[in-house]
PDB file of C-alpha atoms and ligand atoms in Angstrom:
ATOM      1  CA  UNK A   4     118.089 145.577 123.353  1.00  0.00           C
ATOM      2  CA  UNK A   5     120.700 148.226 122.962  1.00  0.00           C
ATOM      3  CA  UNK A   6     123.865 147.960 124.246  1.00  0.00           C
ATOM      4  CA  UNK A   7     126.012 150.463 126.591  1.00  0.00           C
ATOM      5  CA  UNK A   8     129.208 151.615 125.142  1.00  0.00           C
ATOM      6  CA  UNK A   9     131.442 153.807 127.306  1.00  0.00           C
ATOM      7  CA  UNK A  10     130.383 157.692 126.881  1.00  0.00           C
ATOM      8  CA  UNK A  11     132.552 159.945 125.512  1.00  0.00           C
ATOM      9  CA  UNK A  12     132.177 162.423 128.103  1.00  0.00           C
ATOM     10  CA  UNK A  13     133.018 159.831 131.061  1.00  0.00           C
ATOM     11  CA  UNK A  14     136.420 158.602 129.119  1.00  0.00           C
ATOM     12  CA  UNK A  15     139.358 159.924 131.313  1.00  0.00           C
ATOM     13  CA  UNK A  16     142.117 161.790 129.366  1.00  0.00           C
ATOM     14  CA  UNK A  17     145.728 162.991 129.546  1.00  0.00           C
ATOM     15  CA  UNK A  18     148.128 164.896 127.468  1.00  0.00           C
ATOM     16  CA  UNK A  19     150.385 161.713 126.765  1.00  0.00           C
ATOM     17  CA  UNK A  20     147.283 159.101 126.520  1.00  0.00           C
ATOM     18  CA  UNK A  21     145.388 158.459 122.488  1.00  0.00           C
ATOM     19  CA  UNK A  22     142.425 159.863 122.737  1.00  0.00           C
ATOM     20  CA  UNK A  23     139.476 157.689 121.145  1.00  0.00           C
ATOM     21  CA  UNK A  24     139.372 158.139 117.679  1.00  0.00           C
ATOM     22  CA  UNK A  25     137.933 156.654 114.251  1.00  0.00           C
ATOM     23  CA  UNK A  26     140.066 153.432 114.833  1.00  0.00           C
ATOM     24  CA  UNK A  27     138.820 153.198 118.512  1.00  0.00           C
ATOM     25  CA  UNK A  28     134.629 153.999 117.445  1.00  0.00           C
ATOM     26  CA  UNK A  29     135.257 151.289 114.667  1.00  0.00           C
ATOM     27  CA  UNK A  30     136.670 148.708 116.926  1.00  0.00           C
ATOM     28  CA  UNK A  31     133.764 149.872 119.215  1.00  0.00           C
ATOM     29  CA  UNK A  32     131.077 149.242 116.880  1.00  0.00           C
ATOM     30  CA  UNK A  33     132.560 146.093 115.608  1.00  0.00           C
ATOM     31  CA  UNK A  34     132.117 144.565 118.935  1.00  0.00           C
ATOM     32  CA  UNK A  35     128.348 146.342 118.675  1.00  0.00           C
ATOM     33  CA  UNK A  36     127.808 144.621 115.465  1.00  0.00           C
ATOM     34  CA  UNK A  37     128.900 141.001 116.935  1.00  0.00           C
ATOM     35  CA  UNK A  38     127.424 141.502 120.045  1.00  0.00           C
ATOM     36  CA  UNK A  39     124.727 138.902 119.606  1.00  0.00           C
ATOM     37  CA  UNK A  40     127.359 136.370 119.010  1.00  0.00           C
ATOM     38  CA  UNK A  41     129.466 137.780 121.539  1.00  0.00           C
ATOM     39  CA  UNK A  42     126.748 137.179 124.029  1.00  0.00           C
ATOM     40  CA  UNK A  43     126.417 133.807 122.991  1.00  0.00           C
ATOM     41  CA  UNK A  44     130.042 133.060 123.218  1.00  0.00           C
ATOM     42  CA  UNK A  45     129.836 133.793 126.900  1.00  0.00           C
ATOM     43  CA  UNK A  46     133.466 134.900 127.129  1.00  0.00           C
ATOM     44  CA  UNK A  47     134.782 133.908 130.808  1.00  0.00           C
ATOM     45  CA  UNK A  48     138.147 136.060 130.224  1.00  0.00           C
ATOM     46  CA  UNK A  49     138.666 139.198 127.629  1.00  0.00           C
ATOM     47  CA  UNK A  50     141.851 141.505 127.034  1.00  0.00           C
ATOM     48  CA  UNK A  51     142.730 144.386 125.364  1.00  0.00           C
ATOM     49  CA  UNK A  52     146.450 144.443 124.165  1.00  0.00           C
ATOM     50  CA  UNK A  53     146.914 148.474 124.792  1.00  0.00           C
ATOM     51  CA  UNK A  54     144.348 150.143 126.477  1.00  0.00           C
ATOM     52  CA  UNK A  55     144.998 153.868 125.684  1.00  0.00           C
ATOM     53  CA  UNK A  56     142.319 155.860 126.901  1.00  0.00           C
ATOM     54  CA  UNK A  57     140.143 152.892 128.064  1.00  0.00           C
ATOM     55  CA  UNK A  58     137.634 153.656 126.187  1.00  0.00           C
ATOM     56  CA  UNK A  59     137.274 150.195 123.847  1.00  0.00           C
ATOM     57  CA  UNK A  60     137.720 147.896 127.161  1.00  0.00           C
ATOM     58  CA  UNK A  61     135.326 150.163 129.246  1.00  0.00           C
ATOM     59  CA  UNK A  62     132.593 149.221 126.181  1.00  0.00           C
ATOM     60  CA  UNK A  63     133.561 145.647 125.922  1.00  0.00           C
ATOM     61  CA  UNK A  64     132.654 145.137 129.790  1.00  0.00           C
ATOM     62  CA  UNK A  65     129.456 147.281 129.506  1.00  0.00           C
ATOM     63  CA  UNK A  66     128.218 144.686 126.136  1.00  0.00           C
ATOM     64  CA  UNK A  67     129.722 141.565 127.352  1.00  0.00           C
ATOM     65  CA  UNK A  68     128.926 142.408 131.293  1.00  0.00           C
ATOM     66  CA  UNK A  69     130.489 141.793 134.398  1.00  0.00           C
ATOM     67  CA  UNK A  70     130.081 137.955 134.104  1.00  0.00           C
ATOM     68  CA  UNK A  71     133.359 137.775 132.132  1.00  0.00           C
ATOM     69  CA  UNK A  72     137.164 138.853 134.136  1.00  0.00           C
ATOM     70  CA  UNK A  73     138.679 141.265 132.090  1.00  0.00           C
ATOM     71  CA  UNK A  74     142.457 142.295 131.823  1.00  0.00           C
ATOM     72  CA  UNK A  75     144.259 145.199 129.842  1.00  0.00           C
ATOM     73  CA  UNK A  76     147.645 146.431 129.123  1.00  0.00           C
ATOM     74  CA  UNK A  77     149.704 149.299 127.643  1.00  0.00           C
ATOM     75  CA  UNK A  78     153.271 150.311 127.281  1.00  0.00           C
ATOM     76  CA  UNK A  79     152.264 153.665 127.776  1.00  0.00           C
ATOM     77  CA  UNK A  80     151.635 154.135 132.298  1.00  0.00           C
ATOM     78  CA  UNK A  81     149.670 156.659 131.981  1.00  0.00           C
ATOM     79  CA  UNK A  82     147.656 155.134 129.769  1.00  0.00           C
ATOM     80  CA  UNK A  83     146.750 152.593 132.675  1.00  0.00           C
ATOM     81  CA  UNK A  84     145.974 155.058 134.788  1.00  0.00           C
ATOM     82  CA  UNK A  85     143.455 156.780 132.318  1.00  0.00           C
ATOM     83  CA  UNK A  86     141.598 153.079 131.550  1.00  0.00           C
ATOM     84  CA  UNK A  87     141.311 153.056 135.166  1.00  0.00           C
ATOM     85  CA  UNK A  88     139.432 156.125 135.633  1.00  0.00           C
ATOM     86  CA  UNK A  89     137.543 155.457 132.659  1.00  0.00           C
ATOM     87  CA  UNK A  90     136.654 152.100 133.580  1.00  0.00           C
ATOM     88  CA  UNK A  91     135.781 153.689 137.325  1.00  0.00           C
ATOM     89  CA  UNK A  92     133.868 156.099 135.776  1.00  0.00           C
ATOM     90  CA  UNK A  93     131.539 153.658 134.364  1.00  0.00           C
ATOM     91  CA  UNK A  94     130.984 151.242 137.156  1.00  0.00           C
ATOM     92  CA  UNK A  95     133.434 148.632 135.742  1.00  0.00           C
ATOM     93  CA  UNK A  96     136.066 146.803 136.263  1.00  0.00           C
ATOM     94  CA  UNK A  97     139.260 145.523 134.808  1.00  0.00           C
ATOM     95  CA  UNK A  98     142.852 144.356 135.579  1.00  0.00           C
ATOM     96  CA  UNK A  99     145.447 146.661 134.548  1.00  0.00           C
ATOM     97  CA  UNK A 100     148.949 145.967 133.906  1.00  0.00           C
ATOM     98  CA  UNK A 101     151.595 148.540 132.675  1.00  0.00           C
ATOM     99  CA  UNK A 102     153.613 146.133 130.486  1.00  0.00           C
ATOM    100  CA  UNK A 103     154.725 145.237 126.853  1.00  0.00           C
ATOM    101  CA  UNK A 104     152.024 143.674 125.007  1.00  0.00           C
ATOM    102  CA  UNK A 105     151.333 140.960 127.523  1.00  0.00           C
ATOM    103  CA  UNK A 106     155.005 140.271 128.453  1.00  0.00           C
ATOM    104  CA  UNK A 107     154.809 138.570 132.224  1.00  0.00           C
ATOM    105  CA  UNK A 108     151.368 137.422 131.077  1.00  0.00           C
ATOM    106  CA  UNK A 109     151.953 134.646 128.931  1.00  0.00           C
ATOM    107  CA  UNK A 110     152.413 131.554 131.738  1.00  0.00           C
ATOM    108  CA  UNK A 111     149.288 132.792 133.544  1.00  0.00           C
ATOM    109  CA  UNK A 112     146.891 133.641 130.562  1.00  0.00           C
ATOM    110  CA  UNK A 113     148.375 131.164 127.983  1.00  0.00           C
ATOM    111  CA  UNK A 114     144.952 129.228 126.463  1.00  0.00           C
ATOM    112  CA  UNK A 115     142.754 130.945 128.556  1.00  0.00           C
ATOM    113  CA  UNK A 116     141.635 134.268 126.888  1.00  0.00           C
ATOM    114  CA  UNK A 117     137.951 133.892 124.784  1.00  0.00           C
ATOM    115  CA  UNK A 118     138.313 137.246 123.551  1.00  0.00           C
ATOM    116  CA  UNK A 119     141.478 139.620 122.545  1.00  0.00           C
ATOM    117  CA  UNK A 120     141.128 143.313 121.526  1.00  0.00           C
ATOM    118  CA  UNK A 121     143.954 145.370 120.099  1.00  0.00           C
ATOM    119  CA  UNK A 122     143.406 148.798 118.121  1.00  0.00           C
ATOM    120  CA  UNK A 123     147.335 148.394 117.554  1.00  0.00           C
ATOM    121  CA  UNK A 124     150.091 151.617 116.292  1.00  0.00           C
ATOM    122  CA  UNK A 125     149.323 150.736 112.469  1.00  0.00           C
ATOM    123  CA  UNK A 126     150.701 153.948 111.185  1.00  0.00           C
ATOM    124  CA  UNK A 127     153.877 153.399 108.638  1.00  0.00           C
ATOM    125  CA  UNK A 128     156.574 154.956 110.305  1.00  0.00           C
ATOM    126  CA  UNK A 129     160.460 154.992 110.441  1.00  0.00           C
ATOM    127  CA  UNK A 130     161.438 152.044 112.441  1.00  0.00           C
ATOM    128  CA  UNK A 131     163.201 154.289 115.101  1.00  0.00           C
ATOM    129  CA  UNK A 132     159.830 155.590 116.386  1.00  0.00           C
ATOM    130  CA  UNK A 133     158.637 152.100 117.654  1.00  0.00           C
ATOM    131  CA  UNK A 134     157.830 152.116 120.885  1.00  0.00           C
ATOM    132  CA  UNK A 135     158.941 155.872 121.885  1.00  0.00           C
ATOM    133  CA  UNK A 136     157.717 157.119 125.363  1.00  0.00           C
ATOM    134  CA  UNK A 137     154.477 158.368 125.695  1.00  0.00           C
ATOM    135  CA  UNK A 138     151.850 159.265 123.065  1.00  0.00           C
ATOM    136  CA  UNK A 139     154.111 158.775 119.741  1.00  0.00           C
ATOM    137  CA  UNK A 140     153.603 154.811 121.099  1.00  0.00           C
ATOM    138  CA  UNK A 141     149.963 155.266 120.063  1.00  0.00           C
ATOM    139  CA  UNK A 142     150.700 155.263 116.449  1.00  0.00           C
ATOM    140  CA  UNK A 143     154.431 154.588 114.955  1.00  0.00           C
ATOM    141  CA  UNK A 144     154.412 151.165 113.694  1.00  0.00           C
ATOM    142  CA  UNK A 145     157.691 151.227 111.726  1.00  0.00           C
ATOM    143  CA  UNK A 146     157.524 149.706 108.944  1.00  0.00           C
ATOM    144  CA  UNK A 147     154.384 149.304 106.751  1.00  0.00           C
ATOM    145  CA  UNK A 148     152.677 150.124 110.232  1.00  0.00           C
ATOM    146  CA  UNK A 149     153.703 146.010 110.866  1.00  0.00           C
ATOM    147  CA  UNK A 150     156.533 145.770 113.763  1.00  0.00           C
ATOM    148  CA  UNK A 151     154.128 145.878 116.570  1.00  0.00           C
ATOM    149  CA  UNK A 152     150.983 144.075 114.677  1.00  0.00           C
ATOM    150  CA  UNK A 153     153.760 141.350 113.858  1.00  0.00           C
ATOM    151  CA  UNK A 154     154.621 140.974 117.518  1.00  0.00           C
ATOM    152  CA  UNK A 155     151.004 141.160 119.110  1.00  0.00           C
ATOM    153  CA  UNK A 156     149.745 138.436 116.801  1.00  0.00           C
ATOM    154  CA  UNK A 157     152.022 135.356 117.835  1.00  0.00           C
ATOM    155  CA  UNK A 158     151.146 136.933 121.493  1.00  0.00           C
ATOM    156  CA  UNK A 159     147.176 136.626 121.012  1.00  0.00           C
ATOM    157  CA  UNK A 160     147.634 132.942 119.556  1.00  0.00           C
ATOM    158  CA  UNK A 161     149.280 131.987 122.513  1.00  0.00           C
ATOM    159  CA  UNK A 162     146.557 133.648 124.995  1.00  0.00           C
ATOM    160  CA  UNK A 163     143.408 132.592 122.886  1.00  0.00           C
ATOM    161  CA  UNK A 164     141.721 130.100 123.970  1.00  0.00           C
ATOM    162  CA  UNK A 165     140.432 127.088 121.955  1.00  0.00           C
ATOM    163  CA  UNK A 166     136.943 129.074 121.329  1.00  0.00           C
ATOM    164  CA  UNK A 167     138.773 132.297 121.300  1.00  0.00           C
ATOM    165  CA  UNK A 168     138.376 135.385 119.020  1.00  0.00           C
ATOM    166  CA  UNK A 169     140.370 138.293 118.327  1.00  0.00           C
ATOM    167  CA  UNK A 170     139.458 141.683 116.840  1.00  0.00           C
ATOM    168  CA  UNK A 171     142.109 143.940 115.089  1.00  0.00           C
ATOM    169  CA  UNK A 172     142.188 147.248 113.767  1.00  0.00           C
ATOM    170  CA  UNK A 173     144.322 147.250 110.317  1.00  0.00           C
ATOM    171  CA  UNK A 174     145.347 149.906 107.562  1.00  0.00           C
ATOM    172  CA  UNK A 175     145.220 149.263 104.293  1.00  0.00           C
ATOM    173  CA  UNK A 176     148.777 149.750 104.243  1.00  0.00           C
ATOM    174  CA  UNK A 177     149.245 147.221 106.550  1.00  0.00           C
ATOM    175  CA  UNK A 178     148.519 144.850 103.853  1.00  0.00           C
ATOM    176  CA  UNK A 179     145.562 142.808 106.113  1.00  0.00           C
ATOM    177  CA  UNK A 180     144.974 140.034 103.292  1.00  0.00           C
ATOM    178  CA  UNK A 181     148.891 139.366 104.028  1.00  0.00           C
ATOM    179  CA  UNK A 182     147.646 138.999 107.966  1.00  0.00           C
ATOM    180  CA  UNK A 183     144.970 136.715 107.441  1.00  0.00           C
ATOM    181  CA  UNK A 184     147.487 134.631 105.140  1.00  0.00           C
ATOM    182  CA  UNK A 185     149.269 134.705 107.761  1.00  0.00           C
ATOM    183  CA  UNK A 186     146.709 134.047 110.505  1.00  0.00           C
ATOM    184  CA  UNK A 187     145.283 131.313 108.539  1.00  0.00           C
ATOM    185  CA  UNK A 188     148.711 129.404 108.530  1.00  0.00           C
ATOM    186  CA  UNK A 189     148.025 129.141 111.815  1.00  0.00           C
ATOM    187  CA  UNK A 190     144.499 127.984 111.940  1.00  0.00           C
ATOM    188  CA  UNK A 191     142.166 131.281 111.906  1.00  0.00           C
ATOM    189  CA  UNK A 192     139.520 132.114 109.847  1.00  0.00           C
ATOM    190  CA  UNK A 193     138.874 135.923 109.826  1.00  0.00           C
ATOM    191  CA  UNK A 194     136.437 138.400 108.680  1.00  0.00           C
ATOM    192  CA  UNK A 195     136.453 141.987 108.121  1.00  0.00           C
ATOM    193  CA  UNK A 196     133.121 142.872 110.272  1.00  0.00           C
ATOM    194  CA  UNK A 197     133.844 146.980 109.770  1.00  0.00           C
ATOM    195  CA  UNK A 198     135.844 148.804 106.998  1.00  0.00           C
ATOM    196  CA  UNK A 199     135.619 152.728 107.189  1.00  0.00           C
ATOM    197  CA  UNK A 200     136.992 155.289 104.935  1.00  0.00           C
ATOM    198  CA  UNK A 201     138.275 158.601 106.685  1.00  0.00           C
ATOM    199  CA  UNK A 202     139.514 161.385 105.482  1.00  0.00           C
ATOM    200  CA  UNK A 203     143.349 160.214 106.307  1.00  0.00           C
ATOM    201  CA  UNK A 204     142.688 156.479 106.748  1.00  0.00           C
ATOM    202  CA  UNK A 205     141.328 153.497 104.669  1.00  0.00           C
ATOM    203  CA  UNK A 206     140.346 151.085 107.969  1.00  0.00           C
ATOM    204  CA  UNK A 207     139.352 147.462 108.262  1.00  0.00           C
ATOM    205  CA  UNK A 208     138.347 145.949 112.309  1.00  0.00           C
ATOM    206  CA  UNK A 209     138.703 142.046 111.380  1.00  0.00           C
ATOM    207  CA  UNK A 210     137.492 139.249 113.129  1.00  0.00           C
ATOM    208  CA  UNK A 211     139.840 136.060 113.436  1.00  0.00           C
ATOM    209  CA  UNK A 212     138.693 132.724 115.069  1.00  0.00           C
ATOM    210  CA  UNK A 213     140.046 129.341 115.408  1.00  0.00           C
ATOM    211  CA  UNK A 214     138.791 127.589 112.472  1.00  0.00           C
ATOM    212  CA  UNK A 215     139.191 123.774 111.792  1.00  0.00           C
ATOM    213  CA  UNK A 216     138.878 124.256 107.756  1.00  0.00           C
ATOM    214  CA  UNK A 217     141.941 126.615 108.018  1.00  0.00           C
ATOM    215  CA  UNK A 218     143.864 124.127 109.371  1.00  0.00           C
ATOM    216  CA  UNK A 219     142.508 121.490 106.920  1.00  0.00           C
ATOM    217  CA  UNK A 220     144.051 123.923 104.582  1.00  0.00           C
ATOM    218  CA  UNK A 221     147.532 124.688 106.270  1.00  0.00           C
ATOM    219  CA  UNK A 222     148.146 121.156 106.205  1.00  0.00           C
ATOM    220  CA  UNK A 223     147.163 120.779 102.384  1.00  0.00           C
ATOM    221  CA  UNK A 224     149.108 123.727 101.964  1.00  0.00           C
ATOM    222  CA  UNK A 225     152.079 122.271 103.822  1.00  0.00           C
ATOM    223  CA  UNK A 226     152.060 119.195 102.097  1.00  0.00           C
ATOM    224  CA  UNK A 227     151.832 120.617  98.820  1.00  0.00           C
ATOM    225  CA  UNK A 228     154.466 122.702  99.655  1.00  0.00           C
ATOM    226  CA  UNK A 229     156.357 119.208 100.401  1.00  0.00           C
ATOM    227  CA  UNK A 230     155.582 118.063  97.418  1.00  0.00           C
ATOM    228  CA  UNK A 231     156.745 120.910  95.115  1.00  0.00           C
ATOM    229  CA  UNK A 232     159.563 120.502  97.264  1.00  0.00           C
ATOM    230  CA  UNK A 233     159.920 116.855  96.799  1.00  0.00           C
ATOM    231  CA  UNK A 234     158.978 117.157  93.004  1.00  0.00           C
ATOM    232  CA  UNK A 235     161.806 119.657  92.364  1.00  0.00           C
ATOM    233  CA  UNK A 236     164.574 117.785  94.469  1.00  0.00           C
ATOM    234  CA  UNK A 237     163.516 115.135  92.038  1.00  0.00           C
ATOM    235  CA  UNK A 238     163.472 116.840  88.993  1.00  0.00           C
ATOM    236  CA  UNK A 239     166.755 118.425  90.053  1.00  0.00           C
ATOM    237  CA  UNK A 240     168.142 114.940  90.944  1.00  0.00           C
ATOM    238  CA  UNK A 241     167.183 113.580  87.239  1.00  0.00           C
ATOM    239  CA  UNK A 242     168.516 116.110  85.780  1.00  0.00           C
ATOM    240  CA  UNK A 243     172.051 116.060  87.727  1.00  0.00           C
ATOM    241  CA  UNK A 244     171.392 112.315  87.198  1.00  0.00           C
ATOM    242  CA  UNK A 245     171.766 112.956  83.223  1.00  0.00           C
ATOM    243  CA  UNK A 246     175.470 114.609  83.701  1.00  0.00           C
TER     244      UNK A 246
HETATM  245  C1  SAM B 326     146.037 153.405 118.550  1.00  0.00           C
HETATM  246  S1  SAM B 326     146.202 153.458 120.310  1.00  0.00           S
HETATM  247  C2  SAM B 326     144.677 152.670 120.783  1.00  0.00           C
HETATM  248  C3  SAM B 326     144.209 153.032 122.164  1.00  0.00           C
HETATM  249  C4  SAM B 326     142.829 152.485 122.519  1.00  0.00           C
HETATM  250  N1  SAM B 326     142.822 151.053 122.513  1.00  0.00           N
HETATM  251  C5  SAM B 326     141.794 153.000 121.548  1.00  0.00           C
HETATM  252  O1  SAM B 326     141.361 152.221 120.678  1.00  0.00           O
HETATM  253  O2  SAM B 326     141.416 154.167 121.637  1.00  0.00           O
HETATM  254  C6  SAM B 326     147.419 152.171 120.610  1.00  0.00           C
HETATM  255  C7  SAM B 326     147.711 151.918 122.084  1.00  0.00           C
HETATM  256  O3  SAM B 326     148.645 150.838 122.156  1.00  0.00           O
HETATM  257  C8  SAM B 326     149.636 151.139 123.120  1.00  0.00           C
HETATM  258  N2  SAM B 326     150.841 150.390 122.767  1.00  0.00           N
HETATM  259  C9  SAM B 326     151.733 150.641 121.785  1.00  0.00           C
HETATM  260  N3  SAM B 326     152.702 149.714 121.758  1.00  0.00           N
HETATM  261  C10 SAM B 326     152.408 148.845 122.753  1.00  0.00           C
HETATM  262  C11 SAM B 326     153.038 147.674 123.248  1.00  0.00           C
HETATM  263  N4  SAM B 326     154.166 147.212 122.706  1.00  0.00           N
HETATM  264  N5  SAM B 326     152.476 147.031 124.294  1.00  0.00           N
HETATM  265  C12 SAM B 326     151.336 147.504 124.865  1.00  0.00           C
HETATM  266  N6  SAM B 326     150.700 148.610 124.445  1.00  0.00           N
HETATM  267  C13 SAM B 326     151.218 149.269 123.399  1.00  0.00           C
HETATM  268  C14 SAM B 326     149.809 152.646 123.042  1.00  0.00           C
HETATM  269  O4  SAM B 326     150.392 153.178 124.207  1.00  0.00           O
HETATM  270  C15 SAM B 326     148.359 153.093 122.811  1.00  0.00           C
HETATM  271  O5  SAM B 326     147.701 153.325 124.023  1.00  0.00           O
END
């Protein structure tokens, strides 16, 4: 059966809001791609980490339905009021909080969220820009388009849930094999379910989920990390030991 997304012509706009874009459609039909396992997953609680024009979490509710509570932020105020009349628009609902990533959300949604969203500001950009007023929030991401990807991530570990799956929007400049290094370290597996070339941008929507083998491998890394450790503090020690 095919799925609703939200319609272009229903998403609510203003002059100081990120209007749905390449990055947004991709994130959109990475969700349409996995919706089959999305449906199986049976989500009980979903956010989006910077809502913009509402148009990604206005899609999510209309392919995961109304079953599952769903919650979305943005630094940007207007931008809540925009997802609102987007989500309105389409006969769905959400909770909408005007906030910094998910700051003030963390004690109340820690463990608890099955899916995460986040079409983050990936552009490179001098570090100054972060987290301007107002539209320029949409995109600066300081350096190697990272600051605000690094900050969401440790954010959506602490909200996912033990089943729970998040879907990013990278650059290639944002180096995205160093993310799911990264991610991995701390238990994910990920997949890149979309990668589309634009005229401007090389982009990649991945897929992490908790995954047990990733941890069976953070903790062979981690000892053999202890071991090189151990095996150098030796060698060092048998050398000093010759003096
Ligand atoms: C690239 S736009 C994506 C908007 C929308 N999700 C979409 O895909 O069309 C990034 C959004 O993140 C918001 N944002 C930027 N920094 C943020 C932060 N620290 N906390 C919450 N939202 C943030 C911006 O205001 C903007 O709406």
């Amino acid at each position: 059966m095919a799925s609703r997304i939200a319609q272009i012509r229903l998403v609510s706009s203003h002059p100081e809001v990120y209007e749905p874009c390449d990055d947004s459609f991709a994130l959109v039909d990475a969700l349409l791609a996995d919706r089959t396992n999305l449906l199986q997953h049976q989500p009980a609680l979903c956010l989006e980490l910077g809502c913009g024009s509402g148009y990604v979490i206005t899609s999510l509710a209309l392919i995961v339905g109304q079953e599952a509570q769903y919650i979305a932020t943005d630094i940007n105020p207007h931008a809540v009021k925009v997802t609102h009349e987007t989500l309105e628009a389409h006969g769905v609902h959400a909770e909408l909080i005007n906030t910094n990533i998910a700051s003030g959300l963390e004690k109340r949604l820690k463990g608890l969220v099955d899916v995460i969203v986040v079409n983050p500001p990936y552009v490179p950009t001098p570090e100054d820009e972060v987290g301007r007023e107002g539209i320029a929030s949409a995109w600066a991401g300081g350096e190697n388009g990272r600051t605000v990807i690094d900050k969401m991530l440790p954010v959506a570990d602490t909200l996912l849930s033990k089943k729970g799956w998040l879907y990013m929007v990278t650059l290639t400049e944002n180096n995205p094999s160093q993310i799911c290094l990264q991610m991995r370290e701390k238990g994910y597996a990920s997949r890149i379910l979309v990668q589309r070339l634009t005229e401007e941008e090389n982009l990649q929507i991945i897929k992490f989920w908790r995954d047990s083998d990733s941890q069976v491998v953070e903790k062979e890394t981690k000892q053999c990390q202890f071991l090189q450790r151990t095996w150098s503090l030796c060698s060092l020690s048998s050398i000093y030991s010759r003096f």
